[in-house]
XYZ file of C-alpha atoms in Angstrom:
258
model
C 68.221 86.152 135.888
C 67.725 89.405 134.214
C 68.996 89.188 130.751
C 70.624 91.879 128.756
C 68.715 93.602 126.073
C 68.074 96.597 124.056
C 64.857 98.242 122.873
C 65.118 98.994 119.079
C 61.588 100.479 119.042
C 58.611 101.289 121.414
C 55.270 102.709 120.777
C 53.335 103.084 123.941
C 51.096 105.907 122.989
C 49.103 104.596 120.291
C 45.683 103.097 122.044
C 44.907 99.646 120.802
C 48.033 99.134 119.036
C 51.196 99.237 121.393
C 54.226 97.648 120.157
C 57.428 96.625 121.401
C 60.485 95.372 119.486
C 63.490 94.157 121.507
C 66.589 92.204 121.128
C 67.658 90.090 124.154
C 70.679 88.326 124.782
C 69.770 84.355 125.466
C 73.001 82.706 127.294
C 71.652 79.213 125.748
C 68.813 78.026 123.504
C 67.844 74.057 123.834
C 67.455 72.198 120.410
C 64.749 69.855 121.540
C 62.784 71.960 124.172
C 61.347 75.435 124.143
C 63.507 78.178 126.051
C 60.822 80.457 128.085
C 61.770 84.160 128.695
C 59.460 86.080 130.752
C 58.335 89.820 130.140
C 57.725 92.303 132.997
C 55.704 95.101 131.736
C 52.910 97.475 133.742
C 55.006 99.646 135.781
C 55.059 103.361 134.448
C 57.519 104.667 137.054
C 60.120 101.881 136.015
C 63.132 103.472 134.481
C 65.318 101.764 131.134
C 67.212 98.747 132.477
C 68.870 98.049 128.753
C 72.182 96.782 128.518
C 72.909 97.441 125.027
C 76.581 96.719 124.698
C 76.266 93.348 126.217
C 73.603 92.240 123.929
C 76.207 92.694 121.043
C 79.316 91.301 122.936
C 79.837 87.881 120.884
C 82.186 89.266 118.411
C 80.124 91.907 117.020
C 81.832 95.076 115.415
C 78.432 96.736 113.761
C 74.919 96.300 114.444
C 72.621 98.965 112.234
C 69.180 98.509 112.746
C 68.182 101.082 110.432
C 65.213 102.475 112.017
C 66.227 106.085 111.740
C 64.194 108.145 109.674
C 66.272 110.161 107.152
C 65.160 113.317 105.820
C 65.004 112.600 101.810
C 67.875 115.014 101.765
C 71.209 113.086 101.687
C 74.085 114.264 103.500
C 73.164 113.546 107.322
C 76.303 112.751 109.422
C 76.084 109.698 111.459
C 72.454 109.211 111.206
C 72.343 105.521 111.211
C 73.726 104.234 114.859
C 75.638 101.489 115.468
C 74.461 99.711 118.673
C 77.828 98.124 119.654
C 79.817 101.173 119.880
C 79.479 104.963 119.136
C 81.915 104.598 116.116
C 81.251 103.015 112.987
C 78.147 105.253 112.564
C 76.426 105.350 109.097
C 76.480 108.779 106.680
C 73.165 109.268 105.302
C 73.283 109.304 101.351
C 69.514 107.996 101.033
C 66.831 110.007 99.324
C 64.169 107.261 99.747
C 62.193 107.880 103.096
C 60.229 104.579 102.886
C 61.064 102.791 105.943
C 59.650 99.081 105.291
C 61.671 96.742 107.280
C 61.758 92.951 107.991
C 62.196 93.367 111.978
C 60.588 96.880 113.144
C 61.884 99.754 110.439
C 64.405 99.156 107.666
C 65.581 101.474 104.738
C 64.574 101.641 101.269
C 67.024 102.368 98.673
C 66.517 103.753 95.479
C 69.198 102.868 92.834
C 68.423 105.457 90.163
C 69.025 108.229 93.020
C 72.500 106.293 93.931
C 71.111 105.949 97.943
C 73.737 104.746 100.006
C 74.913 104.816 103.729
C 78.551 104.908 104.391
C 79.975 103.472 107.132
C 83.503 105.567 107.048
C 85.343 103.703 110.044
C 84.598 99.866 109.382
C 88.189 98.005 108.659
C 87.031 94.477 107.118
C 88.915 92.245 109.956
C 90.272 89.338 107.969
C 89.112 86.121 108.711
C 87.267 85.038 110.458
C 84.618 87.317 110.119
C 80.832 87.572 109.409
C 78.104 89.509 107.756
C 74.571 89.391 107.742
C 71.356 91.359 106.534
C 67.741 91.266 105.632
C 67.035 92.396 102.090
C 64.112 92.761 99.881
C 64.849 93.076 96.340
C 62.779 95.165 94.034
C 64.713 95.444 90.777
C 67.294 93.227 88.898
C 69.699 93.693 86.230
C 73.151 94.997 86.306
C 75.585 94.504 89.614
C 73.442 95.908 92.525
C 75.598 95.796 95.660
C 73.914 95.010 99.355
C 76.648 95.642 101.309
C 80.471 96.009 100.616
C 83.695 98.078 100.395
C 85.618 97.607 97.044
C 86.735 94.489 94.546
C 89.807 94.040 96.439
C 88.051 93.513 99.925
C 84.675 92.274 100.326
C 81.416 92.932 98.076
C 77.780 91.012 98.623
C 75.848 91.751 95.436
C 73.435 90.627 92.889
C 75.645 90.121 89.968
C 75.569 91.667 86.251
C 74.692 88.350 84.934
C 72.048 85.203 85.437
C 69.302 88.046 84.707
C 70.653 89.902 88.041
C 68.870 88.040 90.707
C 71.493 85.283 91.844
C 73.958 85.922 94.563
C 77.641 86.776 94.408
C 80.542 87.516 96.539
C 83.733 89.057 95.781
C 86.896 88.914 98.329
C 90.165 90.237 96.977
C 89.115 90.441 93.563
C 87.875 86.688 93.431
C 84.299 85.754 92.980
C 81.649 82.844 93.878
C 78.777 82.738 93.027
C 74.909 81.051 93.656
C 74.275 79.855 90.443
C 70.824 78.367 90.020
C 69.497 80.017 93.523
C 67.601 82.968 92.556
C 66.060 85.594 94.408
C 62.313 86.759 93.804
C 61.213 90.169 93.522
C 59.781 91.980 96.639
C 60.357 89.312 99.042
C 62.248 89.526 102.102
C 65.800 86.822 102.533
C 68.041 86.650 105.703
C 71.802 86.390 103.935
C 74.419 85.742 105.918
C 78.194 85.367 105.312
C 80.767 83.420 107.490
C 84.323 82.764 107.022
C 86.518 80.728 109.149
C 90.195 81.276 110.197
C 91.458 79.802 107.050
C 89.121 81.855 104.602
C 86.793 78.800 103.882
C 83.406 80.342 103.342
C 79.921 80.075 103.079
C 76.496 82.182 102.130
C 73.450 80.887 103.721
C 69.983 82.273 102.135
C 67.040 81.911 104.599
C 69.495 79.246 106.222
C 70.198 77.118 102.975
C 73.837 77.287 101.636
C 73.836 79.282 98.122
C 77.554 79.650 98.111
C 80.148 77.164 99.599
C 83.506 78.407 98.132
C 87.131 77.002 99.405
C 89.178 79.937 98.196
C 91.468 80.930 101.229
C 91.259 84.646 100.631
C 91.430 87.134 103.278
C 89.415 90.164 103.183
C 90.789 93.405 105.060
C 91.372 96.756 104.403
C 90.519 100.587 105.714
C 88.489 101.843 102.564
C 84.529 102.790 103.373
C 81.972 100.058 103.507
C 78.614 101.022 101.937
C 75.107 99.677 102.543
C 73.160 99.708 99.314
C 76.292 100.051 97.005
C 80.268 99.610 96.906
C 82.501 102.255 96.856
C 82.664 102.679 93.422
C 79.210 104.094 93.362
C 77.984 102.628 90.336
C 76.371 99.491 91.485
C 73.489 100.742 93.686
C 71.004 98.227 95.255
C 67.254 98.771 94.601
C 65.017 97.364 97.253
C 64.714 97.473 100.970
C 67.475 96.229 103.549
C 67.429 95.712 107.185
C 69.364 94.736 110.632
C 73.157 95.080 108.844
C 75.581 92.924 111.325
C 79.443 92.680 111.095
C 81.610 90.435 113.036
C 85.251 89.322 113.597
C 84.236 85.702 114.168
C 82.765 83.057 112.088
C 79.041 82.178 112.888
C 77.676 78.464 112.828
C 74.950 76.912 110.916
C 72.980 76.767 114.462
C 73.859 80.453 115.417
C 72.439 81.627 111.927
C 69.333 79.522 112.502
C 68.454 81.235 115.562
C-alpha cells in the first residue's frame, strides 16, 4: 500500500551526504511491535508521488515547516508555506537568517530585532483544539511568546516571572503556568497543547505533562496569529522554532508520543 507522504527537503546532489526529510501518514502504529515501512528509491526517472493534502488530513488547520530561506530583510509576503492548504501562509518579519531546526530546517528568532512570522488568516477554532511546535530557547527574562495571538485568545509563552524559563498558557485572559518545570538554554523541546471539547487542557513538554488546567474557557477569535511573538509585538521569543502545527481536534497522549 502506497502511503501518503510529503517531502520536506531532499538533497540528491551532494556526493556522500544525500539526505531526505519526509512526512508519512501511517494508518496505525502498534504499541508492542515494530511497524515496518518500505522506502523505494533509485529510479531517476520516477515522478513525484506526493499526496501532501492527505498527510495532514486529521484535523490540521496549519502545518508550517519553516524550511523557507528568508532574506534577512523583513517583509516577504506569504514566504512561509502551510502544507495543509494554500491559505494561512506566514508573512516574513524575520531578520535572523539562521535555519537550525529540530527536523530539517527551522527558523531562528532575534528578540532584539522583534523577529516574527504573521499568520493573518488564522482563526482560533475554539475547543477542541491543539497546537504543537519544537522550540530551542536561547534567552530568558521578560515575557517571550513562542506562538499566539492576544491576551484574549491564545498565547503560549515564557512568562516574565520565574526567571522567564517556565511555561505559561493564556486563554481568554486566564493563565496557567508550569511552576517548577523549567526550560534549559539552547536545548530543543517538543511542546504540545491540547484542549478537549469542554475546555479542559494540558501542555506536554517532551511528552511530560507540565501544565494541566481545568478552566473551561474557549479560545477563539480572528486576530492575526504570530510565531515568535504575540500581536502585542513586545514579547518576542529569543531562540529557534520548528514544525508549528495547529488543529481543530484534541490530541491524545499516544498521538503526542508518536
